Short mmCIF file of C-alpha atoms in Angstrom, two decimals:
data_model
loop_
_atom_site.label_atom_id
_atom_site.label_comp_id
_atom_site.label_asym_id
_atom_site.label_seq_id
_atom_site.Cartn_x
_atom_site.Cartn_y
_atom_site.Cartn_z
CA MET Q 1 0.00 0.00 0.00
CA ALA Q 2 1.26 3.50 -0.86
CA ASP Q 3 2.57 5.88 1.76
CA LYS Q 4 0.37 8.72 2.97
CA ILE Q 5 1.27 12.32 2.24
CA ASP Q 6 0.61 15.52 4.15
CA VAL Q 7 -1.57 17.92 2.17
CA MET Q 8 0.24 21.26 2.17
CA SER Q 9 -2.35 23.51 0.52
CA CYS Q 10 -6.09 23.79 -0.05
CA TRP Q 11 -7.94 23.71 -3.38
CA CYS Q 12 -8.34 27.50 -2.94
CA GLY Q 13 -4.55 27.92 -3.08
CA SER Q 14 -4.08 28.81 0.57
CA SER Q 15 -1.36 27.01 2.50
CA ASP Q 16 -2.59 28.46 5.80
CA LEU Q 17 -3.85 25.18 7.23
CA GLU Q 18 -4.52 24.41 10.88
CA TYR Q 19 -4.81 21.12 12.75
CA TYR Q 20 -8.44 20.06 13.21
CA SER Q 21 -8.29 16.35 14.08
CA SER Q 22 -5.94 13.42 13.66
CA GLU Q 23 -7.34 12.95 10.12
CA TYR Q 24 -8.22 16.48 8.98
CA VAL Q 25 -6.78 19.97 8.71
CA ARG Q 26 -8.86 23.11 8.23
CA CYS Q 27 -8.13 25.85 5.72
CA ARG Q 28 -8.09 29.20 7.49
CA SER Q 29 -9.05 30.91 4.25
CA CYS Q 30 -12.18 29.03 3.07
CA SER Q 31 -12.83 26.74 6.10
CA THR Q 32 -12.70 23.58 3.98
CA LEU Q 33 -11.79 20.43 5.92
CA ILE Q 34 -9.01 18.53 4.13
CA ASN Q 35 -8.24 14.88 4.76
CA SER Q 36 -4.55 14.81 5.75
CA PRO Q 37 -2.45 12.79 5.75
CA ARG Q 38 -3.93 10.83 2.86
CA TYR Q 39 -2.85 8.70 -0.07
CA ASP Q 40 -1.63 10.18 -3.34
CA ASN Q 41 -4.17 10.86 -6.09
CA SER Q 42 -3.09 7.76 -8.01
CA PHE Q 43 -4.21 5.58 -5.08
CA PHE Q 44 -7.87 6.33 -5.87
CA LYS Q 45 -7.72 5.20 -9.49
CA VAL Q 46 -9.11 1.76 -10.24
CA THR Q 47 -6.41 -0.31 -11.94
CA ASP Q 48 -7.25 -3.64 -10.29
CA GLU Q 49 -10.86 -4.57 -9.43
CA GLU Q 50 -9.74 -6.83 -6.58
CA GLU Q 51 -7.08 -4.56 -5.08
CA SER Q 52 -7.91 -0.94 -5.95
CA TYR Q 53 -9.72 1.07 -3.27
CA TYR Q 54 -12.79 1.89 -5.38
CA GLY Q 55 -12.82 -1.51 -7.07
CA LYS Q 56 -15.29 -4.36 -6.69
CA LYS Q 57 -14.65 -4.90 -2.95
CA TYR Q 58 -15.56 -1.29 -2.19
CA TRP Q 59 -19.12 -1.89 -3.45
CA LEU Q 60 -19.65 -5.42 -2.15
CA GLU Q 61 -17.71 -5.47 1.14
CA HIS Q 62 -16.40 -2.10 2.29
CA GLN Q 63 -19.72 -0.25 2.24
CA LEU Q 64 -21.43 -3.11 4.02
CA GLU Q 65 -18.80 -4.10 6.57
CA ASP Q 66 -16.89 -0.87 7.23
CA LEU Q 67 -19.48 1.85 6.66
CA GLY Q 68 -22.59 -0.02 7.79
CA LEU Q 69 -24.39 0.70 4.49
CA HIS Q 70 -26.14 -1.57 2.02
CA SER Q 71 -24.11 -3.28 -0.65
CA VAL Q 72 -24.56 -2.01 -4.19
CA ILE Q 73 -26.62 -5.12 -5.01
CA ASP Q 74 -29.22 -4.14 -2.40
CA ARG Q 75 -28.98 -0.48 -3.37
CA THR Q 76 -29.94 -1.14 -7.00
CA ARG Q 77 -33.36 -1.96 -5.55
CA LEU Q 78 -33.57 0.30 -2.48
CA ASP Q 79 -32.27 3.49 -4.15
CA LEU Q 80 -35.01 3.37 -6.82
CA SER Q 81 -37.67 4.12 -4.22
CA GLY Q 82 -35.46 6.29 -2.03
CA ARG Q 83 -32.62 8.64 -2.80
CA CYS Q 84 -32.94 8.34 -6.60
CA ILE Q 85 -36.57 9.52 -6.45
CA HIS Q 86 -35.51 12.43 -4.23
CA TRP Q 87 -32.80 13.48 -6.68
CA LEU Q 88 -35.12 12.96 -9.65
CA LYS Q 89 -37.76 15.26 -8.10
CA CYS Q 90 -35.13 18.00 -7.81
CA VAL Q 91 -33.52 17.68 -11.24
CA LEU Q 92 -36.89 17.52 -13.02
CA ASN Q 93 -37.49 21.10 -11.85
CA TYR Q 94 -34.65 22.21 -14.12
CA LEU Q 95 -34.51 19.79 -17.05
CA SER Q 96 -36.19 20.17 -20.40
CA PRO Q 97 -37.47 17.17 -22.39
CA LYS Q 98 -34.76 15.31 -24.29
CA ASP Q 99 -31.94 16.96 -22.30
CA VAL Q 100 -28.61 15.17 -22.34
CA THR Q 101 -27.45 14.34 -18.80
CA LEU Q 102 -24.30 12.93 -17.25
CA GLU Q 103 -23.91 11.51 -13.75
CA LEU Q 104 -20.41 11.14 -12.34
CA GLY Q 105 -20.02 8.34 -9.81
CA PHE Q 106 -23.48 6.91 -10.44
CA GLY Q 107 -23.20 4.17 -7.80
CA SER Q 108 -26.29 1.95 -8.07
CA GLY Q 109 -27.27 3.64 -11.38
CA GLY Q 110 -30.90 4.11 -10.34
CA LEU Q 111 -31.13 7.83 -11.20
CA ILE Q 112 -29.80 7.26 -14.74
CA ALA Q 113 -32.32 4.43 -15.19
CA LEU Q 114 -35.20 6.70 -14.11
CA LEU Q 115 -34.07 9.55 -16.39
CA ASP Q 116 -33.62 7.08 -19.26
CA THR Q 117 -37.14 5.80 -18.65
CA LEU Q 118 -38.47 9.36 -19.04
CA GLY Q 119 -36.72 9.76 -22.39
CA TYR Q 120 -33.67 11.77 -21.35
CA LYS Q 121 -30.38 10.97 -23.02
CA SER Q 122 -28.68 9.93 -19.83
CA MET Q 123 -25.17 8.69 -19.37
CA GLY Q 124 -22.97 7.78 -16.40
CA LEU Q 125 -19.25 7.48 -15.58
CA GLU Q 126 -17.85 5.29 -12.83
CA LEU Q 127 -14.29 4.22 -11.94
CA SER Q 128 -15.00 0.51 -11.45
CA GLU Q 129 -15.36 -1.61 -14.60
CA TRP Q 130 -17.08 -4.28 -12.55
CA LEU Q 131 -19.73 -1.81 -11.32
CA VAL Q 132 -20.28 -0.48 -14.86
CA ASP Q 133 -20.90 -3.99 -16.15
CA TYR Q 134 -23.16 -4.87 -13.22
CA VAL Q 135 -25.37 -1.77 -13.57
CA LYS Q 136 -25.45 -2.00 -17.36
CA ASN Q 137 -26.62 -5.60 -17.11
CA ILE Q 138 -29.41 -4.67 -14.69
CA TYR Q 139 -30.77 -1.47 -16.21
CA ARG Q 140 -29.57 -1.62 -19.84
CA ILE Q 141 -28.39 2.00 -19.57
CA ASN Q 142 -25.54 3.99 -21.11
CA VAL Q 143 -22.76 3.83 -18.51
CA LYS Q 144 -19.01 3.79 -19.05
CA GLN Q 145 -15.86 3.21 -17.05
CA GLY Q 146 -13.48 6.13 -16.49
CA SER Q 147 -13.13 9.60 -15.04
CA ILE Q 148 -14.35 12.83 -16.55
CA GLU Q 149 -10.73 13.92 -16.96
CA ASP Q 150 -10.28 11.01 -19.39
CA TYR Q 151 -13.65 11.35 -21.12
CA VAL Q 152 -13.71 11.51 -24.93
CA GLY Q 153 -16.49 10.67 -27.34
CA GLU Q 154 -20.17 11.41 -27.74
CA PRO Q 155 -21.97 13.35 -26.60
CA LYS Q 156 -19.50 16.17 -26.47
CA LYS Q 157 -21.77 18.47 -24.44
CA PHE Q 158 -24.26 17.86 -21.64
CA ASP Q 159 -27.29 19.88 -20.54
CA SER Q 160 -26.79 18.79 -16.97
CA ILE Q 161 -24.07 17.05 -15.02
CA MET Q 162 -24.75 15.47 -11.63
CA LEU Q 163 -22.44 14.67 -8.74
CA PHE Q 164 -24.44 13.06 -5.95
CA ASP Q 165 -22.27 12.03 -2.99
CA VAL Q 166 -19.20 12.37 -5.21
CA MET Q 167 -17.71 15.83 -4.69
CA GLU Q 168 -16.25 14.90 -1.30
CA HIS Q 169 -14.38 11.93 -2.85
CA LEU Q 170 -12.54 13.90 -5.53
CA PRO Q 171 -8.75 14.01 -4.95
CA ASP Q 172 -8.40 16.94 -7.38
CA PRO Q 173 -11.69 18.90 -7.36
CA LEU Q 174 -10.29 21.76 -9.47
CA SER Q 175 -9.42 19.41 -12.30
CA THR Q 176 -12.81 17.69 -12.16
CA ILE Q 177 -14.83 20.93 -12.12
CA GLN Q 178 -12.68 22.34 -14.94
CA HIS Q 179 -13.55 19.37 -17.16
CA ILE Q 180 -17.20 19.63 -16.13
CA SER Q 181 -17.14 23.30 -17.10
CA GLU Q 182 -15.80 22.37 -20.52
CA LEU Q 183 -18.38 19.62 -21.09
CA ILE Q 184 -21.52 21.42 -19.84
CA THR Q 185 -23.53 23.78 -22.05
CA ASP Q 186 -23.61 27.47 -21.17
CA GLU Q 187 -27.26 27.14 -20.05
CA GLY Q 188 -26.64 23.77 -18.43
CA TYR Q 189 -27.10 22.87 -14.78
CA LEU Q 190 -24.60 21.33 -12.41
CA PHE Q 191 -26.21 19.36 -9.56
CA ILE Q 192 -24.10 18.64 -6.47
CA GLN Q 193 -25.06 16.91 -3.25
CA THR Q 194 -22.20 16.74 -0.78
CA PRO Q 195 -21.66 17.00 3.00
CA CYS Q 196 -21.84 20.59 4.27
CA PHE Q 197 -19.45 21.81 6.97
CA ARG Q 198 -22.00 24.24 8.42
CA ASN Q 199 -20.57 24.58 11.91
CA ASN Q 200 -17.12 25.47 10.58
CA ASP Q 201 -16.43 27.70 13.58
CA TYR Q 202 -16.68 24.69 15.89
CA SER Q 203 -13.64 22.80 17.08
CA MET Q 204 -13.53 19.02 16.80
CA ASN Q 205 -14.21 18.75 20.53
CA GLU Q 206 -17.28 20.97 20.17
CA LEU Q 207 -18.64 18.80 17.32
CA VAL Q 208 -18.15 15.74 19.50
CA SER Q 209 -19.71 17.34 22.59
CA LYS Q 210 -22.77 18.36 20.55
CA ASN Q 211 -22.92 14.97 18.80
CA ASP Q 212 -23.09 16.82 15.48
CA PRO Q 213 -24.39 14.54 12.66
CA PHE Q 214 -21.62 15.93 10.44
CA LEU Q 215 -19.13 13.78 12.38
CA SER Q 216 -20.33 10.73 10.43
CA MET Q 217 -19.11 12.43 7.23
CA MET Q 218 -15.51 12.69 8.40
CA ILE Q 219 -14.41 9.43 6.77
CA ASP Q 220 -10.66 8.99 6.50
CA GLN Q 221 -9.29 8.33 2.97
CA GLU Q 222 -12.76 8.69 1.42
CA HIS Q 223 -14.12 12.16 2.12
CA LEU Q 224 -11.04 14.07 1.04
CA TYR Q 225 -12.61 17.54 0.98
CA LEU Q 226 -15.54 18.67 3.12
CA TYR Q 227 -16.82 22.07 2.01
CA THR Q 228 -18.78 24.92 3.46
CA GLU Q 229 -21.57 26.28 1.25
CA SER Q 230 -19.64 29.47 0.61
CA GLY Q 231 -16.46 27.50 -0.09
CA LEU Q 232 -18.14 25.25 -2.67
CA LYS Q 233 -19.68 28.24 -4.43
CA ALA Q 234 -16.27 29.96 -4.50
CA LEU Q 235 -14.76 26.86 -6.12
CA LEU Q 236 -17.46 26.77 -8.81
CA ARG Q 237 -17.10 30.48 -9.53
CA LYS Q 238 -13.51 29.81 -10.58
CA PHE Q 239 -14.96 28.02 -13.63
CA GLY Q 240 -17.76 30.39 -14.57
CA PHE Q 241 -20.62 29.11 -12.44
CA GLU Q 242 -22.10 32.35 -11.12
CA TYR Q 243 -25.71 31.41 -10.37
CA PHE Q 244 -26.83 29.11 -7.57
CA HIS Q 245 -29.95 27.68 -6.00
CA MET Q 246 -30.10 25.51 -2.89
CA GLU Q 247 -32.47 22.53 -2.87
CA GLN Q 248 -33.50 20.45 0.13
CA PRO Q 249 -30.79 17.82 0.75
CA LEU Q 250 -31.63 14.21 1.41
CA PHE Q 251 -29.83 14.21 4.76
CA GLU Q 252 -29.41 16.96 7.35
CA TYR Q 253 -25.61 16.92 7.12
CA ASP Q 254 -25.67 17.44 3.31
CA MET Q 255 -26.22 20.37 0.98
CA PHE Q 256 -27.88 20.15 -2.44
CA LEU Q 257 -26.62 22.87 -4.79
CA VAL Q 258 -27.74 23.73 -8.32
CA ALA Q 259 -25.21 25.84 -10.26
CA SER Q 260 -25.24 27.42 -13.72
CA LYS Q 261 -23.27 29.87 -15.81
CA LYS Q 262 -26.55 31.56 -16.79
CA SER Q 263 -29.61 32.61 -14.83
CA ILE Q 264 -31.39 29.66 -13.26
CA VAL Q 265 -34.95 28.92 -14.38
CA ARG Q 266 -36.79 26.55 -12.06
CA ASN Q 267 -39.96 24.81 -13.29
CA ASP Q 268 -43.05 24.78 -11.10
CA TYR Q 269 -43.86 21.28 -9.93
CA PRO Q 270 -47.39 21.34 -11.46
CA LYS Q 271 -45.68 21.81 -14.85
CA VAL Q 272 -43.44 18.83 -14.07
CA GLU Q 273 -46.52 16.77 -13.18
CA GLU Q 274 -48.19 17.80 -16.43
CA ILE Q 275 -45.18 16.63 -18.43
CA LEU Q 276 -45.02 13.32 -16.53
CA GLU Q 277 -48.70 12.63 -17.02
CA GLY Q 278 -48.20 12.88 -20.77
CA SER Q 279 -46.60 9.45 -21.10
CA ARG Q 280 -46.98 5.95 -19.71
CA GLU Q 281 -43.45 6.01 -18.34
CA GLY Q 282 -44.05 9.45 -16.84
CA ARG Q 283 -47.14 8.23 -15.01
CA ILE Q 284 -45.17 5.33 -13.56
CA ILE Q 285 -42.47 7.73 -12.36
CA LEU Q 286 -45.12 10.11 -11.02
CA ALA Q 287 -46.64 7.22 -9.08
CA LEU Q 288 -43.22 6.42 -7.62
CA ILE Q 289 -42.79 10.08 -6.65
CA GLU Q 290 -46.20 10.11 -4.97
CA VAL Q 291 -45.36 6.90 -3.10
CA TYR Q 292 -42.05 8.44 -2.09
CA ASN Q 293 -43.80 11.62 -0.93
CA LYS Q 294 -46.24 9.60 1.15
CA GLN Q 295 -43.40 7.52 2.54
CA LEU Q 296 -41.50 10.71 3.33
CA ALA Q 297 -44.56 12.19 5.02
CA MET Q 298 -45.01 8.98 7.02
CA GLU Q 299 -41.35 9.07 7.99
CA GLU Q 300 -41.69 12.70 9.03
CA GLN Q 301 -44.78 11.80 11.05
CA ALA Q 302 -42.87 8.86 12.51
CA VAL Q 303 -40.01 11.19 13.41
CA LEU Q 304 -42.46 13.63 14.99
CA ARG Q 305 -44.15 10.80 16.86
CA LEU Q 306 -40.79 9.44 17.92
CA GLN Q 307 -39.78 12.90 19.10
CA SER Q 308 -43.11 13.16 20.90
CA ILE Q 309 -42.60 9.73 22.46
CA GLN Q 310 -39.04 10.66 23.42
CA LYS Q 311 -40.31 13.89 24.92
CA LEU Q 312 -43.03 12.01 26.80
CA GLU Q 313 -40.46 9.46 27.94
CA SER Q 314 -38.23 12.32 29.02
CA TRP Q 315 -41.12 13.87 30.92
CA LEU Q 316 -41.97 10.47 32.40
CA GLN Q 317 -38.37 9.98 33.46
CA GLU Q 318 -38.35 13.46 34.97
CA SER Q 319 -41.69 12.69 36.62
CA GLU Q 320 -40.36 9.38 37.93
CA LYS Q 321 -37.23 11.11 39.10
CA ASP Q 322 -39.35 13.80 40.74
CA ARG Q 323 -41.62 11.14 42.26
CA LYS Q 324 -38.62 9.28 43.60
CA ASN Q 325 -37.18 12.53 44.94
CA ARG Q 326 -40.52 13.35 46.55
CA LEU Q 327 -40.75 9.83 47.97
CA ASP Q 328 -37.21 10.15 49.29
CA LEU Q 329 -38.21 13.51 50.74
CA ILE Q 330 -41.32 11.98 52.35
CA VAL Q 331 -39.21 9.16 53.84
CA GLU Q 332 -36.68 11.71 55.03
CA LEU Q 333 -39.45 13.88 56.49
CA GLU Q 334 -41.00 10.82 58.19
CA LYS Q 335 -37.61 10.03 59.61
CA LYS Q 336 -37.24 13.60 60.77
CA LEU Q 337 -40.80 13.48 62.19
CA VAL Q 338 -39.91 10.38 64.19
CA GLU Q 339 -36.71 12.07 65.33
CA SER Q 340 -38.77 15.17 66.12
CA GLU Q 341 -41.23 13.12 68.17
CA VAL Q 342 -38.36 11.53 70.06
CA ASP Q 343 -36.83 14.96 70.53
CA ARG Q 344 -40.23 16.37 71.59
CA LYS Q 345 -40.60 13.56 74.15
CA ASN Q 346 -37.09 14.19 75.39
CA ARG Q 347 -37.78 17.91 75.57
CA LEU Q 348 -41.08 17.20 77.45
CA ASN Q 349 -39.21 15.00 79.90
CA LEU Q 350 -36.64 17.75 80.26
CA ILE Q 351 -39.41 20.30 80.84
CA ASN Q 352 -40.98 18.08 83.51
CA GLU Q 353 -37.60 17.63 85.10
CA LEU Q 354 -36.99 21.37 84.95
CA GLN Q 355 -40.42 21.98 86.51
CA VAL Q 356 -39.53 19.65 89.39
CA ARG Q 357 -36.22 21.40 89.71
CA TYR Q 358 -38.01 24.74 89.57
CA GLN Q 359 -40.37 23.71 92.35
CA GLU Q 360 -37.42 22.48 94.37
CA SER Q 361 -35.63 25.71 93.55
CA GLU Q 362 -38.67 27.72 94.65
CA LYS Q 363 -38.84 25.79 97.89
CA ASP Q 364 -35.14 26.28 98.41
CA ARG Q 365 -35.57 29.95 97.48
CA ASP Q 366 -38.21 30.38 100.17
CA GLU Q 367 -36.00 28.68 102.71
CA ARG Q 368 -33.07 30.81 101.61
CA LEU Q 369 -35.24 33.91 101.76
CA SER Q 370 -36.37 33.02 105.29
CA LEU Q 371 -32.77 32.43 106.26
CA ILE Q 372 -31.81 35.75 104.66
CA ARG Q 373 -34.49 37.50 106.67
CA THR Q 374 -33.27 35.79 109.85
CA LEU Q 375 -29.75 36.78 109.02
CA GLU Q 376 -30.86 40.32 108.31
CA THR Q 377 -32.52 40.44 111.77
CA LEU Q 378 -29.43 39.00 113.39
CA ASN Q 379 -27.30 41.39 111.42
CA SER Q 380 -29.43 44.31 112.58
CA GLU Q 381 -29.10 43.19 116.20
CA LEU Q 382 -25.41 42.61 115.78
CA SER Q 383 -25.02 46.00 114.18
CA MET Q 384 -26.79 47.58 117.15
CA GLN Q 385 -24.57 45.68 119.53
CA ILE Q 386 -21.49 46.70 117.61
CA LYS Q 387 -22.68 50.27 117.57
CA ASN Q 388 -23.24 50.23 121.31
CA SER Q 389 -19.93 48.52 121.87
CA ILE Q 390 -18.20 51.12 119.70
CA GLU Q 391 -19.84 53.93 121.63
CA LEU Q 392 -18.78 52.32 124.89
CA GLU Q 393 -15.27 51.85 123.61
CA ASN Q 394 -15.21 55.44 122.45
CA ARG Q 395 -16.20 56.58 125.92
CA GLU Q 396 -13.58 54.35 127.47
CA ILE Q 397 -10.98 55.62 125.03
CA HIS Q 398 -11.94 59.18 125.81
CA LYS Q 399 -11.58 58.48 129.49
CA ILE Q 400 -8.23 56.81 128.94
CA LYS Q 401 -7.10 59.75 126.84
CA GLU Q 402 -8.03 62.11 129.67
CA ASN Q 403 -6.18 59.94 132.18
CA LEU Q 404 -3.20 59.83 129.88
CA LYS Q 405 -3.26 63.57 129.61
CA ILE Q 406 -3.24 63.88 133.40
CA VAL Q 407 -0.34 61.42 133.58
CA GLU Q 408 1.49 63.36 130.89
CA ASN Q 409 1.05 66.54 132.82
CA GLU Q 410 2.31 64.93 136.00
CA LEU Q 411 5.26 63.45 134.08
CA GLU Q 412 6.07 66.85 132.60
CA THR Q 413 6.03 68.36 136.09
CA LYS Q 414 8.28 65.62 137.38
CA ILE Q 415 10.60 66.13 134.41
CA GLN Q 416 10.82 69.81 135.09
CA GLU Q 417 11.55 69.13 138.78
CA ASN Q 418 14.21 66.64 137.76
CA GLU Q 419 15.78 69.18 135.44
CA VAL Q 420 15.99 71.67 138.32
CA ILE Q 421 17.59 69.05 140.57
CA GLN Q 422 19.95 68.07 137.69
CA ASN Q 423 21.02 71.65 137.27
CA LYS Q 424 21.70 71.99 140.96
CA TYR Q 425 23.63 68.72 140.86
CA ASP Q 426 25.65 69.86 137.87
CA LYS Q 427 26.57 73.09 139.59
CA LEU Q 428 27.58 71.30 142.77
CA MET Q 429 29.70 68.84 140.83
CA HIS Q 430 31.35 71.65 138.99
CA ALA Q 431 32.16 73.43 142.22
CA VAL Q 432 33.56 70.25 143.72
CA SER Q 433 35.60 69.65 140.55
CA GLU Q 434 37.05 73.12 140.66
CA HIS Q 435 37.81 72.74 144.34
CA TRP Q 436 39.70 69.53 143.91
CA LEU Q 437 41.39 70.64 140.76
CA GLY Q 438 42.70 73.71 142.58
CA ARG Q 439 44.05 71.70 145.47
CA ILE Q 440 45.82 69.33 143.08
CA LEU Q 441 47.38 72.16 141.16
CA PHE Q 442 48.44 73.87 144.41
CA LYS Q 443 50.11 70.75 145.73
CA ARG Q 444 52.05 70.30 142.45
CA TYR Q 445 53.12 73.88 142.66
CA ILE Q 446 54.37 73.56 146.19
CA ARG Q 447 56.17 70.38 145.28
CA ASP Q 448 57.84 72.05 142.41
#
């Protein structure tokens, strides 16, 4: 198997690419998602039906086993009443009788078979020789193997060219659209259904968190370019397609674009019905369209009913959740009520106990009050006794003070008398001292 290459630039020419996921980069200029790394363009060519990527196994095994889709054998039946009718309804609004049409990548071939039934000169190109032979054998339609880049032969011009679920697979979209531009008439219509990268401002994580349906279109090595509506229109303008009209896509993640180099003229559906009713084949196709419309309406009703059921289930779940929460709350409240009753009983017992204590306290208070009154009486008596005792003591002290004063006076008199006697004594002693001192001095004098 060939080595993968990193894509370095976008179809728009910008090389300003940013990482988006492990399998895609995003162009900062046009917001196109580009599968990178991917295999070289040559990898997608069918050179061996058993080994090439878009060979026989792609239609019989890969779509069934890897993508979870129907095999092409089942699709040759299922697409006739499904997607091919949807596409036919759209393209009939633009085609004129006997228009020459080309479908690139026709897959199950159902749309070409329906257009061929209505008398259009319809043709298809597909890469797998096996698929071309298989579809040709089933529908007896004009289909060929090859790419539009290699197309030569008749017819040389087409009134409409269709790419349904093909644009995203093209390894070189500029080359393909250039060849389409050269093969389509100036008034011709180009029909493209391809995935639409609507939420191009979202990151990969945001797409995942929102479970965006577009995620299913990010298929590694298959969906090589995933366009925004504005990006796809810009690509087509490069090749002269200036007029556009958007049709309702088959799936919500797709876009269905009609492009032309001239002003677009869209037929009213009643006119389309009138044309179809003009032939046996047209009436059969009209019946298929009506069945498809009824089936679509039933599916829409089923979707609405499913949404209604889902909403009711959601409400029921919320109701059940609310009921459970309320039941839990009731159980919790009952538990709290029991606890409250126990607490109330305990508080009542405490109140009774406090009442007994209060009564005891009141009794004790009365006894203490009586004792206080007794003590107050005793204190009053004691105070009177103390007062009397103090008065008595004061009188005794006063008497003592008077006696002390008398004693002090007597002592002062005695002291004064003693001082007089002391003075007399001192004088006498002085006289005696002088007398004796004189005698001693006299004797020494005589001796000398």
